[in-house]
Amino acid sequence: MVWKPCEIYKKIRIMIKFLDLQKITQKYSEEIHEAVTRVVGSGWYLQGIENNTFERNYATYIGTDYCVGVANGLDALRLILRAYIELGVMRAGDEIIVPANTYIASILAITDNKLVPVMIEPSFETFQIDDSKIEQAITSKTKGIMIVHLYGQCAYTDKIGDICKKKGLKLIEDNAQAHGCLFKVKKTGSLGDAAGHSFYPGKNLGALGDGGAITTDDYVLAETVRSLANYGSKIKYKCDFKGLNSRLDEIQAAVLDVKLKYLDEDTELRRKVAHYYIENIKHPDVKLPEIKDWNSHVFHLFTILSQRRDELQKYLSDNEVQTLIHYPIPPHKQECYSEWNNLSFPITEKIHNEELSLPMSPFMSLDEIKTVVEALNNWK
């Protein structure tokens, strides 16, 4: 059999991964190895020096007085709300305003605490909660607003801050996707009363497993979360609350402390990838992100929209470009929330039906970036 040049090329092409975690870990491999070896040799694996060090450094980085390491990002949000209930700020049946197009974890944290999510449509331009629709949704039962810095873009606005002050509402940030993102001179995670962070391996600041944290300037809240996350106990074997077990282990804390030093550098590399995409992707059936302030986006994901999304994803896969959808089913259409399935959020549903995430990593080569752009531009 005689191979044609194009067929040979197809055989030797390498899939451009959506996110190459091996490349990311390789950059820090020596320091990570030293950190893990140090923890293993210490014989102390929970709530020790490594956790204390990371909590202190991460609080300083975010710009808050306190940081509490927990097991994952969902627990971070759950524990913030649970702490407010234990402190008498909220109670079962109270309402929390939240964007309708968020990842389901934001909603799960609310309903798990027997609170009621009041879903608000996002802006189609930014994908973030539409602050012009918030005030009309506030009732006598509203106790907080949870903003989600979705895809790595800042969701906070001065208007949201003013509403919270005027109405006496708690402002909770879901900062799972936006480590290092800025609003003016302050980082997300320091803009509200408390914030939940995820260190899932694929995040901009990712562990080698699950991990999470809450940040806040509220000492009482921080200590309540710390106790709740440790079986409800401040003193061993003495439980003040009906708590749970949600702790950031020493190995993950040590790894995160290594990677934290490089987070801003890696963010700038992500922005360079995004800038190339925006400058060079030219296709009539593709809507690119609208970026007004580059410091307000850390590009956890680079999201595009297309009415022919599924067709485009298959085409890119056939051309060795891996993509993902964030997210195919909005929370109100999930089977677990069947009571909401008849609700209509047309902007949210349009985003979920059209969104496609292109490869994004601080370690993509220029050739890889160009290949993605060329493939997309050649799509018929």
CSV table of C-alpha atoms in Angstrom, one decimal:
chain,number,residue,atom,x,y,z
A,1,MET,CA,0.0,0.0,0.0
A,2,VAL,CA,1.3,3.5,-0.9
A,3,TRP,CA,0.7,6.2,1.6
A,4,LYS,CA,-0.2,9.7,0.4
A,5,PRO,CA,1.5,12.5,2.2
A,6,CYS,CA,-1.7,13.7,3.9
A,7,GLU,CA,-2.4,10.2,5.1
A,8,ILE,CA,1.1,9.9,6.6
A,9,TYR,CA,0.6,13.2,8.3
A,10,LYS,CA,-2.6,12.0,9.9
A,11,LYS,CA,-0.9,8.9,11.2
A,12,ILE,CA,1.9,10.9,13.0
A,13,ARG,CA,-0.1,13.8,14.4
A,14,ILE,CA,-0.3,14.0,18.1
A,15,MET,CA,-3.6,14.9,19.9
A,16,ILE,CA,-3.4,18.4,21.4
A,17,LYS,CA,-4.7,17.8,24.9
A,18,PHE,CA,-7.3,20.0,26.4
A,19,LEU,CA,-5.1,20.2,29.5
A,20,ASP,CA,-1.8,18.4,29.8
A,21,LEU,CA,-1.4,17.8,33.6
A,22,GLN,CA,1.9,15.9,33.1
A,23,LYS,CA,3.5,19.0,31.5
A,24,ILE,CA,2.2,21.2,34.4
A,25,THR,CA,3.5,18.9,37.1
A,26,GLN,CA,6.8,18.4,35.3
A,27,LYS,CA,7.7,22.1,35.6
A,28,TYR,CA,7.6,21.8,39.4
A,29,SER,CA,8.6,18.2,39.7
A,30,GLU,CA,11.8,18.6,41.6
A,31,GLU,CA,10.2,21.0,44.2
A,32,ILE,CA,7.1,18.8,44.5
A,33,HIS,CA,9.3,15.7,45.0
A,34,GLU,CA,11.2,17.4,47.8
A,35,ALA,CA,7.9,18.6,49.4
A,36,VAL,CA,6.2,15.2,49.3
A,37,THR,CA,9.4,13.5,50.6
A,38,ARG,CA,9.5,16.0,53.4
A,39,VAL,CA,5.9,15.3,54.4
A,40,VAL,CA,6.3,11.5,54.1
A,41,GLY,CA,9.4,11.6,56.3
A,42,SER,CA,7.8,13.8,58.9
A,43,GLY,CA,5.2,11.2,59.9
A,44,TRP,CA,2.6,14.0,60.3
A,45,TYR,CA,-0.1,13.9,57.5
A,46,LEU,CA,-3.0,16.0,58.7
A,47,GLN,CA,-3.3,19.5,60.3
A,48,GLY,CA,0.4,20.1,60.6
A,49,ILE,CA,3.1,22.6,59.6
A,50,GLU,CA,2.5,22.2,55.9
A,51,ASN,CA,-1.2,23.1,56.2
A,52,ASN,CA,-0.5,26.0,58.5
A,53,THR,CA,2.1,27.3,56.1
A,54,PHE,CA,0.0,27.1,53.0
A,55,GLU,CA,-3.0,28.6,54.8
A,56,ARG,CA,-0.9,31.6,55.8
A,57,ASN,CA,0.7,32.0,52.4
A,58,TYR,CA,-2.6,31.6,50.5
A,59,ALA,CA,-4.4,34.1,52.8
A,60,THR,CA,-1.6,36.6,52.1
A,61,TYR,CA,-1.8,36.0,48.4
A,62,ILE,CA,-5.6,36.4,48.3
A,63,GLY,CA,-5.5,39.4,50.6
A,64,THR,CA,-7.6,38.1,53.6
A,65,ASP,CA,-6.8,37.7,57.2
A,66,TYR,CA,-7.7,34.0,57.3
A,67,CYS,CA,-7.6,30.9,55.2
A,68,VAL,CA,-8.9,27.4,56.2
A,69,GLY,CA,-7.9,24.4,54.2
A,70,VAL,CA,-10.6,21.8,53.5
A,71,ALA,CA,-11.0,18.7,51.5
A,72,ASN,CA,-12.4,20.2,48.3
A,73,GLY,CA,-14.1,23.2,46.7
A,74,LEU,CA,-17.7,21.9,47.3
A,75,ASP,CA,-17.0,21.5,51.0
A,76,ALA,CA,-15.6,25.0,51.1
A,77,LEU,CA,-18.9,26.4,50.0
A,78,ARG,CA,-21.0,24.0,52.0
A,79,LEU,CA,-19.0,24.9,55.2
A,80,ILE,CA,-19.4,28.6,54.7
A,81,LEU,CA,-23.1,28.3,54.5
A,82,ARG,CA,-23.3,25.8,57.4
A,83,ALA,CA,-21.2,28.1,59.5
A,84,TYR,CA,-23.6,31.0,58.9
A,85,ILE,CA,-26.5,28.7,60.0
A,86,GLU,CA,-24.6,27.7,63.1
A,87,LEU,CA,-23.9,31.4,63.9
A,88,GLY,CA,-27.6,32.3,63.4
A,89,VAL,CA,-27.1,34.4,60.3
A,90,MET,CA,-29.1,32.0,58.2
A,91,ARG,CA,-31.6,29.2,58.7
A,92,ALA,CA,-33.3,26.5,56.7
A,93,GLY,CA,-35.6,28.0,54.0
A,94,ASP,CA,-33.6,31.2,53.6
A,95,GLU,CA,-32.7,32.2,50.0
A,96,ILE,CA,-29.3,32.5,48.3
A,97,ILE,CA,-29.2,34.3,45.0
A,98,VAL,CA,-26.9,32.5,42.6
A,99,PRO,CA,-26.2,32.5,38.8
A,100,ALA,CA,-28.3,30.0,36.9
A,101,ASN,CA,-25.5,29.0,34.6
A,102,THR,CA,-23.0,27.9,37.3
A,103,TYR,CA,-21.5,24.5,37.8
A,104,ILE,CA,-23.8,22.4,39.9
A,105,ALA,CA,-21.4,22.5,42.9
A,106,SER,CA,-22.6,26.0,43.7
A,107,ILE,CA,-26.2,24.9,43.8
A,108,LEU,CA,-25.4,21.7,45.8
A,109,ALA,CA,-23.7,23.7,48.5
A,110,ILE,CA,-26.9,25.7,48.9
A,111,THR,CA,-29.5,22.9,48.9
A,112,ASP,CA,-27.3,20.6,51.1
A,113,ASN,CA,-27.8,23.2,53.8
A,114,LYS,CA,-31.6,23.3,53.2
A,115,LEU,CA,-31.3,26.8,51.8
A,116,VAL,CA,-33.1,27.8,48.6
A,117,PRO,CA,-31.2,28.8,45.5
A,118,VAL,CA,-32.7,31.7,43.6
A,119,MET,CA,-31.2,31.4,40.1
A,120,ILE,CA,-30.5,34.6,38.1
A,121,GLU,CA,-29.7,34.7,34.4
A,122,PRO,CA,-26.1,35.7,33.4
A,123,SER,CA,-25.1,38.3,30.9
A,124,PHE,CA,-24.6,36.8,27.5
A,125,GLU,CA,-21.5,38.9,26.9
A,126,THR,CA,-19.6,37.9,30.1
A,127,PHE,CA,-21.3,34.7,31.2
A,128,GLN,CA,-21.3,36.2,34.7
A,129,ILE,CA,-24.4,36.9,36.8
A,130,ASP,CA,-26.4,39.9,35.5
A,131,ASP,CA,-26.3,42.4,38.3
A,132,SER,CA,-29.3,44.3,36.8
A,133,LYS,CA,-31.5,41.4,37.6
A,134,ILE,CA,-30.5,40.8,41.2
A,135,GLU,CA,-32.4,43.4,43.1
A,136,GLN,CA,-35.8,42.4,41.8
A,137,ALA,CA,-35.2,38.8,43.0
A,138,ILE,CA,-34.6,39.8,46.6
A,139,THR,CA,-37.3,38.9,49.1
A,140,SER,CA,-37.6,39.0,52.9
A,141,LYS,CA,-36.0,35.5,52.9
A,142,THR,CA,-32.9,36.5,51.0
A,143,LYS,CA,-29.8,36.2,53.2
A,144,GLY,CA,-27.0,36.1,50.7
A,145,ILE,CA,-25.7,36.4,47.1
A,146,MET,CA,-23.2,33.8,45.8
A,147,ILE,CA,-21.3,35.1,42.8
A,148,VAL,CA,-19.3,32.6,40.7
A,149,HIS,CA,-16.2,33.7,38.9
A,150,LEU,CA,-17.1,31.4,36.1
A,151,TYR,CA,-14.4,30.2,33.6
A,152,GLY,CA,-11.8,32.4,35.5
A,153,GLN,CA,-13.5,35.8,34.9
A,154,CYS,CA,-14.4,38.2,37.8
A,155,ALA,CA,-18.1,38.3,38.4
A,156,TYR,CA,-18.0,41.0,41.1
A,157,THR,CA,-19.3,44.5,40.3
A,158,ASP,CA,-19.6,47.6,42.4
A,159,LYS,CA,-23.4,47.3,42.0
A,160,ILE,CA,-23.4,43.8,43.6
A,161,GLY,CA,-21.3,45.2,46.5
A,162,ASP,CA,-23.7,48.1,47.0
A,163,ILE,CA,-26.8,45.8,46.9
A,164,CYS,CA,-25.3,43.6,49.6
A,165,LYS,CA,-24.5,46.6,51.8
A,166,LYS,CA,-27.9,48.2,51.3
A,167,LYS,CA,-29.8,45.0,51.9
A,168,GLY,CA,-27.6,43.6,54.6
A,169,LEU,CA,-26.8,40.4,52.6
A,170,LYS,CA,-23.8,38.2,52.9
A,171,LEU,CA,-21.6,38.1,49.7
A,172,ILE,CA,-20.1,34.7,49.1
A,173,GLU,CA,-17.6,34.1,46.3
A,174,ASP,CA,-17.3,30.8,44.4
A,175,ASN,CA,-13.7,31.2,43.5
A,176,ALA,CA,-13.1,27.7,42.3
A,177,GLN,CA,-12.0,28.8,38.8
A,178,ALA,CA,-10.4,32.2,39.4
A,179,HIS,CA,-7.3,32.0,41.5
A,180,GLY,CA,-5.3,35.2,41.1
A,181,CYS,CA,-8.1,37.1,39.3
A,182,LEU,CA,-8.4,40.8,40.0
A,183,PHE,CA,-11.1,43.3,40.5
A,184,LYS,CA,-9.3,46.6,40.3
A,185,VAL,CA,-6.5,46.0,42.8
A,186,LYS,CA,-8.1,43.3,44.9
A,187,LYS,CA,-8.1,39.6,44.2
A,188,THR,CA,-11.2,37.5,43.9
A,189,GLY,CA,-11.6,35.6,47.1
A,190,SER,CA,-11.2,38.8,49.1
A,191,LEU,CA,-14.2,40.8,47.7
A,192,GLY,CA,-17.0,39.4,49.8
A,193,ASP,CA,-17.6,38.1,53.3
A,194,ALA,CA,-16.2,34.7,52.5
A,195,ALA,CA,-15.0,32.7,49.5
A,196,GLY,CA,-14.7,29.0,48.6
A,197,HIS,CA,-11.7,27.8,46.6
A,198,SER,CA,-11.1,24.5,44.8
A,199,PHE,CA,-7.7,23.0,44.2
A,200,TYR,CA,-8.9,20.2,41.9
A,201,PRO,CA,-5.9,19.1,39.8
A,202,GLY,CA,-7.2,20.9,36.6
A,203,LYS,CA,-7.6,24.3,38.4
A,204,ASN,CA,-5.2,27.1,37.8
A,205,LEU,CA,-3.8,26.3,41.3
A,206,GLY,CA,-4.3,22.5,41.3
A,207,ALA,CA,-3.2,19.9,43.8
A,208,LEU,CA,-2.3,16.3,43.1
A,209,GLY,CA,-5.8,15.3,44.2
A,210,ASP,CA,-8.7,17.0,45.8
A,211,GLY,CA,-8.3,20.1,48.0
A,212,GLY,CA,-10.1,23.3,48.9
A,213,ALA,CA,-10.1,26.3,51.1
A,214,ILE,CA,-12.2,29.2,52.5
A,215,THR,CA,-10.8,32.7,52.8
A,216,THR,CA,-12.4,35.5,54.9
A,217,ASP,CA,-11.6,38.4,57.1
A,218,ASP,CA,-14.1,37.2,59.7
A,219,TYR,CA,-12.3,35.4,62.6
A,220,VAL,CA,-15.5,33.9,64.0
A,221,LEU,CA,-16.6,32.5,60.7
A,222,ALA,CA,-13.1,31.1,60.0
A,223,GLU,CA,-12.9,29.4,63.4
A,224,THR,CA,-16.5,28.0,63.0
A,225,VAL,CA,-15.6,26.6,59.6
A,226,ARG,CA,-12.4,25.1,61.0
A,227,SER,CA,-14.3,23.4,63.8
A,228,LEU,CA,-17.1,22.2,61.5
A,229,ALA,CA,-14.6,20.7,59.1
A,230,ASN,CA,-13.0,18.7,62.0
A,231,TYR,CA,-16.0,16.8,63.2
A,232,GLY,CA,-17.4,19.9,64.8
A,233,SER,CA,-14.5,19.9,67.3
A,234,LYS,CA,-12.1,22.6,68.5
A,235,ILE,CA,-10.7,20.4,71.3
A,236,LYS,CA,-10.1,16.7,70.5
A,237,TYR,CA,-13.1,14.5,71.4
A,238,LYS,CA,-15.2,17.5,72.4
A,239,CYS,CA,-17.7,18.4,69.7
A,240,ASP,CA,-19.5,21.8,69.7
A,241,PHE,CA,-21.3,21.1,66.4
A,242,LYS,CA,-22.5,18.2,64.4
A,243,GLY,CA,-19.6,18.5,62.0
A,244,LEU,CA,-18.0,16.6,59.2
A,245,ASN,CA,-14.5,15.4,58.2
A,246,SER,CA,-13.2,17.8,55.6
A,247,ARG,CA,-9.5,18.6,55.9
A,248,LEU,CA,-6.7,19.5,53.5
A,249,ASP,CA,-4.0,16.9,53.9
A,250,GLU,CA,-0.3,17.8,54.5
A,251,ILE,CA,0.9,16.4,51.1
A,252,GLN,CA,-1.6,18.5,49.1
A,253,ALA,CA,-0.9,21.6,51.2
A,254,ALA,CA,2.9,21.2,50.6
A,255,VAL,CA,2.3,20.7,46.8
A,256,LEU,CA,0.0,23.7,46.6
A,257,ASP,CA,2.5,25.9,48.5
A,258,VAL,CA,5.1,25.0,45.8
A,259,LYS,CA,2.8,25.8,42.9
A,260,LEU,CA,1.5,29.0,44.6
A,261,LYS,CA,4.9,30.7,44.0
A,262,TYR,CA,4.4,30.3,40.2
A,263,LEU,CA,0.7,31.1,39.9
A,264,ASP,CA,1.0,34.7,38.7
A,265,GLU,CA,3.7,33.7,36.1
A,266,ASP,CA,1.4,30.8,34.9
A,267,THR,CA,-1.5,33.2,34.7
A,268,GLU,CA,0.4,35.5,32.3
A,269,LEU,CA,1.2,32.5,30.1
A,270,ARG,CA,-2.5,31.6,30.0
A,271,ARG,CA,-3.4,35.2,29.0
A,272,LYS,CA,-0.9,35.0,26.1
A,273,VAL,CA,-2.6,31.9,24.8
A,274,ALA,CA,-6.0,33.6,25.1
A,275,HIS,CA,-4.7,36.7,23.4
A,276,TYR,CA,-3.4,34.7,20.5
A,277,TYR,CA,-6.8,32.9,20.2
A,278,ILE,CA,-8.7,36.2,20.2
A,279,GLU,CA,-6.4,37.9,17.7
A,280,ASN,CA,-6.3,35.0,15.2
A,281,ILE,CA,-9.5,33.0,15.4
A,282,LYS,CA,-11.6,34.2,12.5
A,283,HIS,CA,-14.8,32.2,11.9
A,284,PRO,CA,-18.3,33.5,11.3
A,285,ASP,CA,-19.9,30.7,13.3
A,286,VAL,CA,-17.8,31.2,16.4
A,287,LYS,CA,-18.3,33.8,19.1
A,288,LEU,CA,-15.2,34.7,21.1
A,289,PRO,CA,-15.0,36.0,24.7
A,290,GLU,CA,-15.3,39.7,25.1
A,291,ILE,CA,-12.4,40.9,27.3
A,292,LYS,CA,-12.6,44.5,28.7
A,293,ASP,CA,-10.0,44.1,31.4
A,294,TRP,CA,-7.4,41.4,31.0
A,295,ASN,CA,-6.5,41.5,34.7
A,296,SER,CA,-10.1,40.4,35.5
A,297,HIS,CA,-9.7,37.1,33.7
A,298,VAL,CA,-7.3,34.3,34.5
A,299,PHE,CA,-8.6,32.0,31.7
A,300,HIS,CA,-9.1,28.8,33.7
A,301,LEU,CA,-11.1,28.1,30.5
A,302,PHE,CA,-11.1,29.6,27.1
A,303,THR,CA,-14.7,29.4,26.0
A,304,ILE,CA,-16.2,30.0,22.6
A,305,LEU,CA,-19.9,29.7,21.5
A,306,SER,CA,-21.2,28.2,18.3
A,307,GLN,CA,-24.7,27.2,17.3
A,308,ARG,CA,-23.0,24.2,15.6
A,309,ARG,CA,-21.1,23.3,18.8
A,310,ASP,CA,-21.4,19.5,18.6
A,311,GLU,CA,-20.4,19.5,14.9
A,312,LEU,CA,-17.4,21.7,15.7
A,313,GLN,CA,-16.3,19.5,18.6
A,314,LYS,CA,-16.4,16.4,16.4
A,315,TYR,CA,-14.5,18.2,13.6
A,316,LEU,CA,-11.8,19.4,16.1
A,317,SER,CA,-11.5,15.9,17.6
A,318,ASP,CA,-11.1,14.4,14.1
A,319,ASN,CA,-8.3,16.9,13.6
A,320,GLU,CA,-6.5,15.9,16.9
A,321,VAL,CA,-7.7,18.9,19.0
A,322,GLN,CA,-9.3,17.9,22.3
A,323,THR,CA,-12.1,20.1,23.6
A,324,LEU,CA,-14.6,19.9,26.5
A,325,ILE,CA,-18.0,21.3,27.2
A,326,HIS,CA,-18.6,23.4,30.3
A,327,TYR,CA,-21.3,22.4,30.9
A,328,PRO,CA,-23.7,20.3,28.8
A,329,ILE,CA,-26.6,20.4,31.3
A,330,PRO,CA,-27.5,23.5,33.4
A,331,PRO,CA,-28.4,22.8,37.1
A,332,HIS,CA,-32.1,23.4,36.6
A,333,LYS,CA,-32.3,20.7,33.9
A,334,GLN,CA,-30.4,18.1,36.0
A,335,GLU,CA,-32.4,14.9,37.0
A,336,CYS,CA,-31.4,15.4,40.7
A,337,TYR,CA,-33.3,18.7,40.6
A,338,SER,CA,-36.3,17.4,38.7
A,339,GLU,CA,-38.6,19.9,40.5
A,340,TRP,CA,-36.9,22.7,38.5
A,341,ASN,CA,-36.9,21.0,35.1
A,342,ASN,CA,-39.9,23.0,33.9
A,343,LEU,CA,-38.1,26.3,34.7
A,344,SER,CA,-36.9,28.4,31.8
A,345,PHE,CA,-33.6,30.3,31.7
A,346,PRO,CA,-33.2,31.0,28.0
A,347,ILE,CA,-29.8,32.8,28.2
A,348,THR,CA,-28.4,30.0,30.5
A,349,GLU,CA,-29.7,27.3,28.2
A,350,LYS,CA,-28.3,29.0,25.1
A,351,ILE,CA,-24.8,29.2,26.7
A,352,HIS,CA,-25.0,25.5,27.8
A,353,ASN,CA,-26.1,24.5,24.3
A,354,GLU,CA,-23.4,26.4,22.5
A,355,GLU,CA,-20.3,26.5,24.8
A,356,LEU,CA,-17.1,24.8,23.8
A,357,SER,CA,-13.8,25.1,25.7
A,358,LEU,CA,-10.6,25.1,23.7
A,359,PRO,CA,-7.2,23.8,24.9
A,360,MET,CA,-5.8,26.1,27.6
A,361,SER,CA,-2.6,25.7,29.6
A,362,PRO,CA,0.4,27.8,30.5
A,363,PHE,CA,2.5,25.2,28.8
A,364,MET,CA,1.0,25.1,25.3
A,365,SER,CA,3.7,25.6,22.6
A,366,LEU,CA,3.2,28.2,19.9
A,367,ASP,CA,2.9,25.4,17.4
A,368,GLU,CA,0.1,23.8,19.4
A,369,ILE,CA,-1.8,27.1,19.7
A,370,LYS,CA,-1.4,27.8,16.0
A,371,THR,CA,-2.6,24.3,15.2
A,372,VAL,CA,-5.8,24.9,17.2
A,373,VAL,CA,-6.4,28.2,15.5
A,374,GLU,CA,-5.7,26.8,12.0
A,375,ALA,CA,-8.0,23.8,12.5
A,376,LEU,CA,-10.8,26.0,13.8
A,377,ASN,CA,-10.5,28.6,11.0
A,378,ASN,CA,-10.5,25.8,8.4
A,379,TRP,CA,-13.8,24.4,9.7
A,380,LYS,CA,-16.4,24.5,6.9
